[in-house]
Amino acid sequence: MGHHPPFDEVEASRAPFDAAFKPTTTRVPQPGFEAGGGLNSLPYASDFAPAKPFTTIVPEDKAGADIYKLLISAVTPRPIAFVSTLGPDGAANLAPMSYFNIIGHNPPALMVSVAAAPKNSDGLKDTNSNIRTTREFCVSIISEPFLEAANYTSIDAPYGVSEWALSGLTQRPSETVKPPHVAESGVSMECELMHWYDLKTDAGDVTGTVCIGRIRRFHIKEGMTDPEDPMKVLVEKLRPVSRLGGIAYGRTTQMAEVPRPVWEQVKDTPAVRAALEEHAKKL
């Protein structure tokens, strides 16, 4: 990291955070797209041309740190789970995890993957150790007004140091599980562990754990949902942040709505017929 200038200097050279910016919804890049159309006409579409050369990487030929860098910079943006747990002694833990997503709605379930911690006696970080022991956790969504506080909980503090205290965030009691959730969050979910799966190297070493949780309660802060549809959270109200590569976070600032095509409505159109007659394009 020595070749990088001090972060404070880099930060000072950047424009201030645009707090006045309002998320907007625009048209799609190519309204009226028809079947078989492929790339649209954006100025940078040529960067994605099928014949453009590729670099192929064999994971086993690279160091783990390089694969990590590749994955977190390529699979973006990633939602962030702000995971709160309790240890067997009642110590409260709070940590952000970007290996996270929902995986189903009936039953409502989500997944959080937590890296191993070889230096700890059980090989686990506090988060997955607590989940395995208590089988309970909460996931809160991180929004712009507490981005810095949430990031601070990623500190490598020893066991017993309170990330809650360091962040300045507030514990809100849960109803069905013992861990509290984040009172500042616009959306929080109480979870019970359904499944636990160890990720292992070819040599059999555990490098992480996938925790699947069944959601037992949702907590939605007032003002976060569509006034005409209380089951729809508005992104312009939630203002969620996502993880990008390196230490970068992203904002959700611009959206475009794209209806799904309906087969019965398009199957006999000339564009669909022509696309199917030409078959899939191949290099």
mmCIF file of C-alpha atoms in Angstrom:
data_model
loop_
_atom_site.group_PDB
_atom_site.id
_atom_site.type_symbol
_atom_site.label_atom_id
_atom_site.label_comp_id
_atom_site.label_asym_id
_atom_site.label_seq_id
_atom_site.Cartn_x
_atom_site.Cartn_y
_atom_site.Cartn_z
ATOM 1 C CA MET A 1 0.000 0.000 0.000
ATOM 2 C CA GLY A 2 3.031 2.301 0.260
ATOM 3 C CA HIS A 3 2.754 3.458 -3.355
ATOM 4 C CA HIS A 4 -0.644 5.033 -2.682
ATOM 5 C CA PRO A 5 -0.799 8.646 -1.440
ATOM 6 C CA PRO A 6 -2.282 9.148 2.049
ATOM 7 C CA PHE A 7 -6.039 8.727 1.895
ATOM 8 C CA ASP A 8 -6.704 12.032 3.674
ATOM 9 C CA GLU A 9 -4.925 13.821 0.813
ATOM 10 C CA VAL A 10 -6.884 11.915 -1.808
ATOM 11 C CA GLU A 11 -10.173 12.612 -0.018
ATOM 12 C CA ALA A 12 -9.392 16.315 0.286
ATOM 13 C CA SER A 13 -8.865 16.557 -3.480
ATOM 14 C CA ARG A 14 -12.343 15.240 -4.270
ATOM 15 C CA ALA A 15 -15.642 17.083 -4.604
ATOM 16 C CA PRO A 16 -17.863 17.155 -1.496
ATOM 17 C CA PHE A 17 -20.625 14.584 -1.149
ATOM 18 C CA ASP A 18 -23.647 15.831 -3.095
ATOM 19 C CA ALA A 19 -26.315 15.711 -0.407
ATOM 20 C CA ALA A 20 -28.766 17.630 -2.605
ATOM 21 C CA PHE A 21 -28.724 15.018 -5.362
ATOM 22 C CA LYS A 22 -32.077 13.312 -5.842
ATOM 23 C CA PRO A 23 -32.340 9.812 -7.313
ATOM 24 C CA THR A 24 -33.979 9.944 -10.727
ATOM 25 C CA THR A 25 -35.646 7.510 -13.107
ATOM 26 C CA THR A 26 -34.750 7.865 -16.784
ATOM 27 C CA ARG A 27 -35.614 6.082 -19.993
ATOM 28 C CA VAL A 28 -33.640 2.970 -20.887
ATOM 29 C CA PRO A 29 -30.701 3.570 -23.266
ATOM 30 C CA GLN A 30 -32.685 2.217 -26.214
ATOM 31 C CA PRO A 31 -36.473 2.561 -25.922
ATOM 32 C CA GLY A 32 -38.282 0.258 -28.285
ATOM 33 C CA PHE A 33 -35.688 -2.527 -28.169
ATOM 34 C CA GLU A 34 -36.769 -5.564 -30.180
ATOM 35 C CA ALA A 35 -35.795 -9.218 -29.956
ATOM 36 C CA GLY A 36 -32.408 -9.965 -31.514
ATOM 37 C CA GLY A 37 -31.174 -6.399 -31.072
ATOM 38 C CA GLY A 38 -28.092 -7.210 -28.999
ATOM 39 C CA LEU A 39 -25.971 -4.255 -27.899
ATOM 40 C CA ASN A 40 -27.619 -0.858 -27.827
ATOM 41 C CA SER A 41 -26.126 2.321 -29.283
ATOM 42 C CA LEU A 42 -24.482 3.821 -26.208
ATOM 43 C CA PRO A 43 -21.148 5.528 -27.010
ATOM 44 C CA TYR A 44 -19.211 2.910 -25.028
ATOM 45 C CA ALA A 45 -21.111 -0.113 -26.350
ATOM 46 C CA SER A 46 -18.103 -0.962 -28.525
ATOM 47 C CA ASP A 47 -16.183 -1.820 -25.339
ATOM 48 C CA PHE A 48 -18.503 -4.826 -25.039
ATOM 49 C CA ALA A 49 -18.344 -5.994 -28.650
ATOM 50 C CA PRO A 50 -18.388 -9.823 -28.879
ATOM 51 C CA ALA A 51 -15.117 -9.992 -30.825
ATOM 52 C CA LYS A 52 -13.194 -7.827 -28.374
ATOM 53 C CA PRO A 53 -10.309 -9.893 -26.894
ATOM 54 C CA PHE A 54 -10.726 -11.603 -23.536
ATOM 55 C CA THR A 55 -8.228 -12.493 -20.819
ATOM 56 C CA THR A 56 -8.919 -15.907 -19.312
ATOM 57 C CA ILE A 57 -7.907 -16.470 -15.699
ATOM 58 C CA VAL A 58 -7.552 -19.860 -14.022
ATOM 59 C CA PRO A 59 -8.281 -19.281 -10.292
ATOM 60 C CA GLU A 60 -5.827 -21.964 -9.170
ATOM 61 C CA ASP A 61 -2.986 -20.104 -10.917
ATOM 62 C CA LYS A 62 -3.499 -16.960 -8.864
ATOM 63 C CA ALA A 63 -3.022 -16.002 -5.239
ATOM 64 C CA GLY A 64 -6.134 -15.845 -3.084
ATOM 65 C CA ALA A 65 -5.690 -12.104 -2.572
ATOM 66 C CA ASP A 66 -5.689 -11.558 -6.333
ATOM 67 C CA ILE A 67 -8.883 -13.568 -6.805
ATOM 68 C CA TYR A 68 -10.492 -11.588 -3.991
ATOM 69 C CA LYS A 69 -9.531 -8.327 -5.702
ATOM 70 C CA LEU A 70 -10.899 -9.595 -9.006
ATOM 71 C CA LEU A 71 -14.216 -10.743 -7.555
ATOM 72 C CA ILE A 72 -15.033 -7.665 -5.498
ATOM 73 C CA SER A 73 -14.173 -5.325 -8.390
ATOM 74 C CA ALA A 74 -16.074 -7.365 -11.000
ATOM 75 C CA VAL A 75 -19.215 -8.374 -9.116
ATOM 76 C CA THR A 76 -20.594 -4.920 -8.449
ATOM 77 C CA PRO A 77 -22.584 -3.295 -7.056
ATOM 78 C CA ARG A 78 -23.093 -5.649 -4.109
ATOM 79 C CA PRO A 79 -25.756 -5.135 -1.427
ATOM 80 C CA ILE A 80 -24.397 -4.962 2.097
ATOM 81 C CA ALA A 81 -25.721 -6.917 5.062
ATOM 82 C CA PHE A 82 -25.203 -5.029 8.316
ATOM 83 C CA VAL A 83 -25.139 -8.113 10.535
ATOM 84 C CA SER A 84 -25.790 -7.918 14.256
ATOM 85 C CA THR A 85 -25.214 -10.934 16.494
ATOM 86 C CA LEU A 86 -24.768 -11.859 20.137
ATOM 87 C CA GLY A 87 -22.001 -14.026 21.528
ATOM 88 C CA PRO A 88 -22.662 -16.788 24.079
ATOM 89 C CA ASP A 89 -21.648 -14.300 26.783
ATOM 90 C CA GLY A 90 -24.142 -11.732 25.509
ATOM 91 C CA ALA A 91 -21.529 -9.503 23.848
ATOM 92 C CA ALA A 92 -23.101 -7.659 20.909
ATOM 93 C CA ASN A 93 -21.283 -7.692 17.564
ATOM 94 C CA LEU A 94 -21.962 -5.570 14.477
ATOM 95 C CA ALA A 95 -20.272 -5.956 11.081
ATOM 96 C CA PRO A 96 -20.910 -5.167 7.381
ATOM 97 C CA MET A 97 -20.836 -8.100 4.932
ATOM 98 C CA SER A 98 -21.075 -7.686 1.151
ATOM 99 C CA TYR A 99 -21.215 -11.399 0.316
ATOM 100 C CA PHE A 100 -24.965 -11.127 0.774
ATOM 101 C CA ASN A 101 -28.312 -11.344 -0.968
ATOM 102 C CA ILE A 102 -31.893 -12.526 -0.662
ATOM 103 C CA ILE A 103 -32.453 -16.063 -1.948
ATOM 104 C CA GLY A 104 -36.207 -16.618 -1.715
ATOM 105 C CA HIS A 105 -39.525 -15.211 -0.566
ATOM 106 C CA ASN A 106 -41.494 -18.310 0.494
ATOM 107 C CA PRO A 107 -40.178 -18.759 3.069
ATOM 108 C CA PRO A 108 -38.442 -15.368 3.083
ATOM 109 C CA ALA A 109 -34.730 -16.129 3.284
ATOM 110 C CA LEU A 110 -31.357 -14.489 2.793
ATOM 111 C CA MET A 111 -27.727 -15.526 2.566
ATOM 112 C CA VAL A 112 -24.632 -14.073 4.205
ATOM 113 C CA SER A 113 -21.162 -15.480 3.562
ATOM 114 C CA VAL A 114 -18.475 -14.725 6.129
ATOM 115 C CA ALA A 115 -14.752 -15.302 5.631
ATOM 116 C CA ALA A 116 -12.848 -17.531 8.023
ATOM 117 C CA ALA A 117 -10.467 -16.153 10.651
ATOM 118 C CA PRO A 118 -7.587 -18.627 11.014
ATOM 119 C CA LYS A 119 -6.087 -16.678 13.915
ATOM 120 C CA ASN A 120 -9.142 -17.335 16.096
ATOM 121 C CA SER A 121 -9.361 -20.555 18.073
ATOM 122 C CA ASP A 122 -12.430 -21.833 16.195
ATOM 123 C CA GLY A 123 -11.262 -20.461 12.843
ATOM 124 C CA LEU A 124 -14.280 -18.167 12.616
ATOM 125 C CA LYS A 125 -14.944 -14.450 12.787
ATOM 126 C CA ASP A 126 -17.151 -13.234 15.611
ATOM 127 C CA THR A 127 -20.104 -12.934 13.234
ATOM 128 C CA ASN A 128 -20.209 -16.524 11.967
ATOM 129 C CA SER A 129 -19.090 -17.923 15.308
ATOM 130 C CA ASN A 130 -22.023 -16.205 16.996
ATOM 131 C CA ILE A 131 -24.468 -17.309 14.289
ATOM 132 C CA ARG A 132 -23.353 -20.930 14.552
ATOM 133 C CA THR A 133 -23.603 -20.895 18.351
ATOM 134 C CA THR A 134 -26.874 -18.999 18.826
ATOM 135 C CA ARG A 135 -28.503 -19.662 15.406
ATOM 136 C CA GLU A 136 -29.809 -16.085 15.408
ATOM 137 C CA PHE A 137 -28.833 -12.835 13.722
ATOM 138 C CA CYS A 138 -30.254 -9.635 12.284
ATOM 139 C CA VAL A 139 -29.535 -7.963 8.961
ATOM 140 C CA SER A 140 -30.028 -4.224 8.528
ATOM 141 C CA ILE A 141 -29.663 -2.260 5.300
ATOM 142 C CA ILE A 142 -27.012 0.473 5.241
ATOM 143 C CA SER A 143 -28.113 3.896 3.983
ATOM 144 C CA GLU A 144 -26.212 7.055 3.109
ATOM 145 C CA PRO A 145 -26.783 8.888 6.444
ATOM 146 C CA PHE A 146 -24.729 6.307 8.357
ATOM 147 C CA LEU A 147 -22.255 5.100 5.728
ATOM 148 C CA GLU A 148 -19.226 6.227 7.736
ATOM 149 C CA ALA A 149 -20.549 4.728 10.968
ATOM 150 C CA ALA A 150 -21.251 1.407 9.277
ATOM 151 C CA ASN A 151 -17.819 1.306 7.683
ATOM 152 C CA TYR A 152 -16.197 1.906 11.082
ATOM 153 C CA THR A 153 -17.601 -1.386 12.342
ATOM 154 C CA SER A 154 -15.320 -3.208 9.876
ATOM 155 C CA ILE A 155 -12.415 -2.363 12.198
ATOM 156 C CA ASP A 156 -10.157 -5.259 13.212
ATOM 157 C CA ALA A 157 -10.793 -4.741 16.920
ATOM 158 C CA PRO A 158 -10.210 -7.637 19.350
ATOM 159 C CA TYR A 159 -13.083 -9.592 20.861
ATOM 160 C CA GLY A 160 -14.882 -7.617 23.546
ATOM 161 C CA VAL A 161 -14.469 -4.224 21.875
ATOM 162 C CA SER A 162 -17.921 -2.903 20.993
ATOM 163 C CA GLU A 163 -18.418 -2.019 17.325
ATOM 164 C CA TRP A 164 -21.771 -0.562 18.365
ATOM 165 C CA ALA A 165 -20.053 1.947 20.641
ATOM 166 C CA LEU A 166 -17.391 2.779 18.068
ATOM 167 C CA SER A 167 -20.004 3.432 15.382
ATOM 168 C CA GLY A 168 -22.302 5.523 17.546
ATOM 169 C CA LEU A 169 -25.295 3.622 16.200
ATOM 170 C CA THR A 170 -28.291 2.539 18.245
ATOM 171 C CA GLN A 171 -29.465 -0.925 19.276
ATOM 172 C CA ARG A 172 -33.187 -1.558 18.757
ATOM 173 C CA PRO A 173 -34.712 -4.616 20.480
ATOM 174 C CA SER A 174 -35.839 -7.453 18.229
ATOM 175 C CA GLU A 175 -39.043 -9.454 18.691
ATOM 176 C CA THR A 176 -38.170 -13.046 17.785
ATOM 177 C CA VAL A 177 -34.386 -13.184 18.218
ATOM 178 C CA LYS A 178 -32.052 -11.908 20.912
ATOM 179 C CA PRO A 179 -29.640 -9.815 18.818
ATOM 180 C CA PRO A 180 -30.750 -6.197 18.442
ATOM 181 C CA HIS A 181 -30.936 -4.546 15.034
ATOM 182 C CA VAL A 182 -29.830 -1.090 13.925
ATOM 183 C CA ALA A 183 -32.363 1.590 14.873
ATOM 184 C CA GLU A 184 -30.999 3.998 12.271
ATOM 185 C CA SER A 185 -31.621 1.530 9.433
ATOM 186 C CA GLY A 186 -34.656 1.984 7.200
ATOM 187 C CA VAL A 187 -35.052 -1.797 6.832
ATOM 188 C CA SER A 188 -34.013 -4.530 9.258
ATOM 189 C CA MET A 189 -34.713 -8.264 9.301
ATOM 190 C CA GLU A 190 -34.663 -10.747 12.164
ATOM 191 C CA CYS A 191 -33.277 -14.121 11.072
ATOM 192 C CA GLU A 192 -33.010 -17.692 12.317
ATOM 193 C CA LEU A 193 -30.262 -19.904 10.915
ATOM 194 C CA MET A 194 -31.681 -22.455 8.460
ATOM 195 C CA HIS A 195 -28.502 -23.857 6.912
ATOM 196 C CA TRP A 196 -24.750 -23.591 7.429
ATOM 197 C CA TYR A 197 -22.310 -24.508 4.675
ATOM 198 C CA ASP A 198 -18.505 -24.456 4.920
ATOM 199 C CA LEU A 199 -16.498 -23.275 1.913
ATOM 200 C CA LYS A 200 -13.322 -25.338 1.604
ATOM 201 C CA THR A 201 -10.180 -25.303 -0.505
ATOM 202 C CA ASP A 202 -9.120 -28.377 -2.480
ATOM 203 C CA ALA A 203 -6.947 -29.224 0.522
ATOM 204 C CA GLY A 204 -9.982 -29.194 2.795
ATOM 205 C CA ASP A 205 -9.241 -25.951 4.622
ATOM 206 C CA VAL A 206 -12.320 -23.917 5.590
ATOM 207 C CA THR A 207 -12.091 -20.415 4.121
ATOM 208 C CA GLY A 208 -15.606 -19.173 4.793
ATOM 209 C CA THR A 209 -19.126 -20.087 5.760
ATOM 210 C CA VAL A 210 -22.434 -19.512 4.016
ATOM 211 C CA CYS A 211 -25.230 -18.788 6.478
ATOM 212 C CA ILE A 212 -28.801 -19.034 5.209
ATOM 213 C CA GLY A 213 -31.313 -17.319 7.449
ATOM 214 C CA ARG A 214 -35.065 -17.468 7.512
ATOM 215 C CA ILE A 215 -36.527 -14.015 8.019
ATOM 216 C CA ARG A 216 -38.933 -13.978 10.968
ATOM 217 C CA ARG A 217 -39.594 -10.242 11.162
ATOM 218 C CA PHE A 218 -39.215 -7.193 8.942
ATOM 219 C CA HIS A 219 -38.864 -3.753 10.500
ATOM 220 C CA ILE A 220 -39.536 -0.892 8.072
ATOM 221 C CA LYS A 221 -39.048 2.685 9.230
ATOM 222 C CA GLU A 222 -41.964 5.013 8.557
ATOM 223 C CA GLY A 223 -41.573 7.017 5.367
ATOM 224 C CA MET A 224 -39.582 4.321 3.555
ATOM 225 C CA THR A 225 -42.451 2.792 1.588
ATOM 226 C CA ASP A 226 -44.704 3.837 -1.280
ATOM 227 C CA PRO A 227 -47.749 5.616 0.204
ATOM 228 C CA GLU A 228 -49.939 3.633 -2.206
ATOM 229 C CA ASP A 229 -48.201 0.298 -1.582
ATOM 230 C CA PRO A 230 -46.895 -0.320 1.959
ATOM 231 C CA MET A 231 -45.093 -3.492 0.820
ATOM 232 C CA LYS A 232 -42.871 -1.586 -1.637
ATOM 233 C CA VAL A 233 -39.780 0.148 -0.268
ATOM 234 C CA LEU A 234 -38.781 3.210 -2.291
ATOM 235 C CA VAL A 235 -35.097 3.347 -3.180
ATOM 236 C CA GLU A 236 -35.205 7.149 -3.182
ATOM 237 C CA LYS A 237 -36.268 7.020 0.468
ATOM 238 C CA LEU A 238 -34.053 4.145 1.633
ATOM 239 C CA ARG A 239 -30.957 5.594 -0.075
ATOM 240 C CA PRO A 240 -29.070 2.277 0.171
ATOM 241 C CA VAL A 241 -25.330 2.090 -0.393
ATOM 242 C CA SER A 242 -23.513 -0.789 -2.068
ATOM 243 C CA ARG A 243 -19.974 -2.141 -2.145
ATOM 244 C CA LEU A 244 -17.726 -1.765 -5.169
ATOM 245 C CA GLY A 245 -14.088 -2.750 -5.663
ATOM 246 C CA GLY A 246 -11.355 -1.831 -3.194
ATOM 247 C CA ILE A 247 -12.658 0.431 -0.432
ATOM 248 C CA ALA A 248 -15.276 2.089 -2.645
ATOM 249 C CA TYR A 249 -18.998 2.346 -1.940
ATOM 250 C CA GLY A 250 -21.742 3.209 -4.415
ATOM 251 C CA ARG A 251 -24.965 5.201 -4.304
ATOM 252 C CA THR A 252 -28.180 4.282 -6.064
ATOM 253 C CA THR A 253 -28.768 7.504 -7.947
ATOM 254 C CA GLN A 254 -30.309 6.669 -11.310
ATOM 255 C CA MET A 255 -32.807 3.994 -12.297
ATOM 256 C CA ALA A 256 -34.466 2.832 -15.513
ATOM 257 C CA GLU A 257 -37.584 0.657 -15.644
ATOM 258 C CA VAL A 258 -37.684 -2.209 -18.146
ATOM 259 C CA PRO A 259 -40.856 -4.333 -18.428
ATOM 260 C CA ARG A 260 -40.354 -8.063 -18.899
ATOM 261 C CA PRO A 261 -41.421 -9.318 -22.326
ATOM 262 C CA VAL A 262 -44.487 -11.578 -22.343
ATOM 263 C CA TRP A 263 -44.201 -14.517 -24.747
ATOM 264 C CA GLU A 264 -47.863 -14.595 -25.705
ATOM 265 C CA GLN A 265 -47.674 -10.939 -26.670
ATOM 266 C CA VAL A 266 -44.474 -11.090 -28.739
ATOM 267 C CA LYS A 267 -44.187 -14.621 -30.118
ATOM 268 C CA ASP A 268 -45.707 -13.746 -33.504
ATOM 269 C CA THR A 269 -43.951 -10.422 -34.036
ATOM 270 C CA PRO A 270 -41.551 -10.134 -36.990
ATOM 271 C CA ALA A 271 -38.600 -9.331 -34.691
ATOM 272 C CA VAL A 272 -39.069 -12.466 -32.581
ATOM 273 C CA ARG A 273 -39.562 -14.671 -35.633
ATOM 274 C CA ALA A 274 -36.449 -13.273 -37.308
ATOM 275 C CA ALA A 275 -34.338 -13.658 -34.172
ATOM 276 C CA LEU A 276 -35.341 -17.286 -33.734
ATOM 277 C CA GLU A 277 -34.764 -18.066 -37.415
ATOM 278 C CA GLU A 278 -31.225 -16.665 -37.205
ATOM 279 C CA HIS A 279 -30.534 -18.687 -34.017
ATOM 280 C CA ALA A 280 -28.087 -17.667 -31.309
ATOM 281 C CA LYS A 281 -25.010 -15.728 -32.348
ATOM 282 C CA LYS A 282 -21.688 -17.533 -31.852
ATOM 283 C CA LEU A 283 -18.040 -16.587 -32.209
#
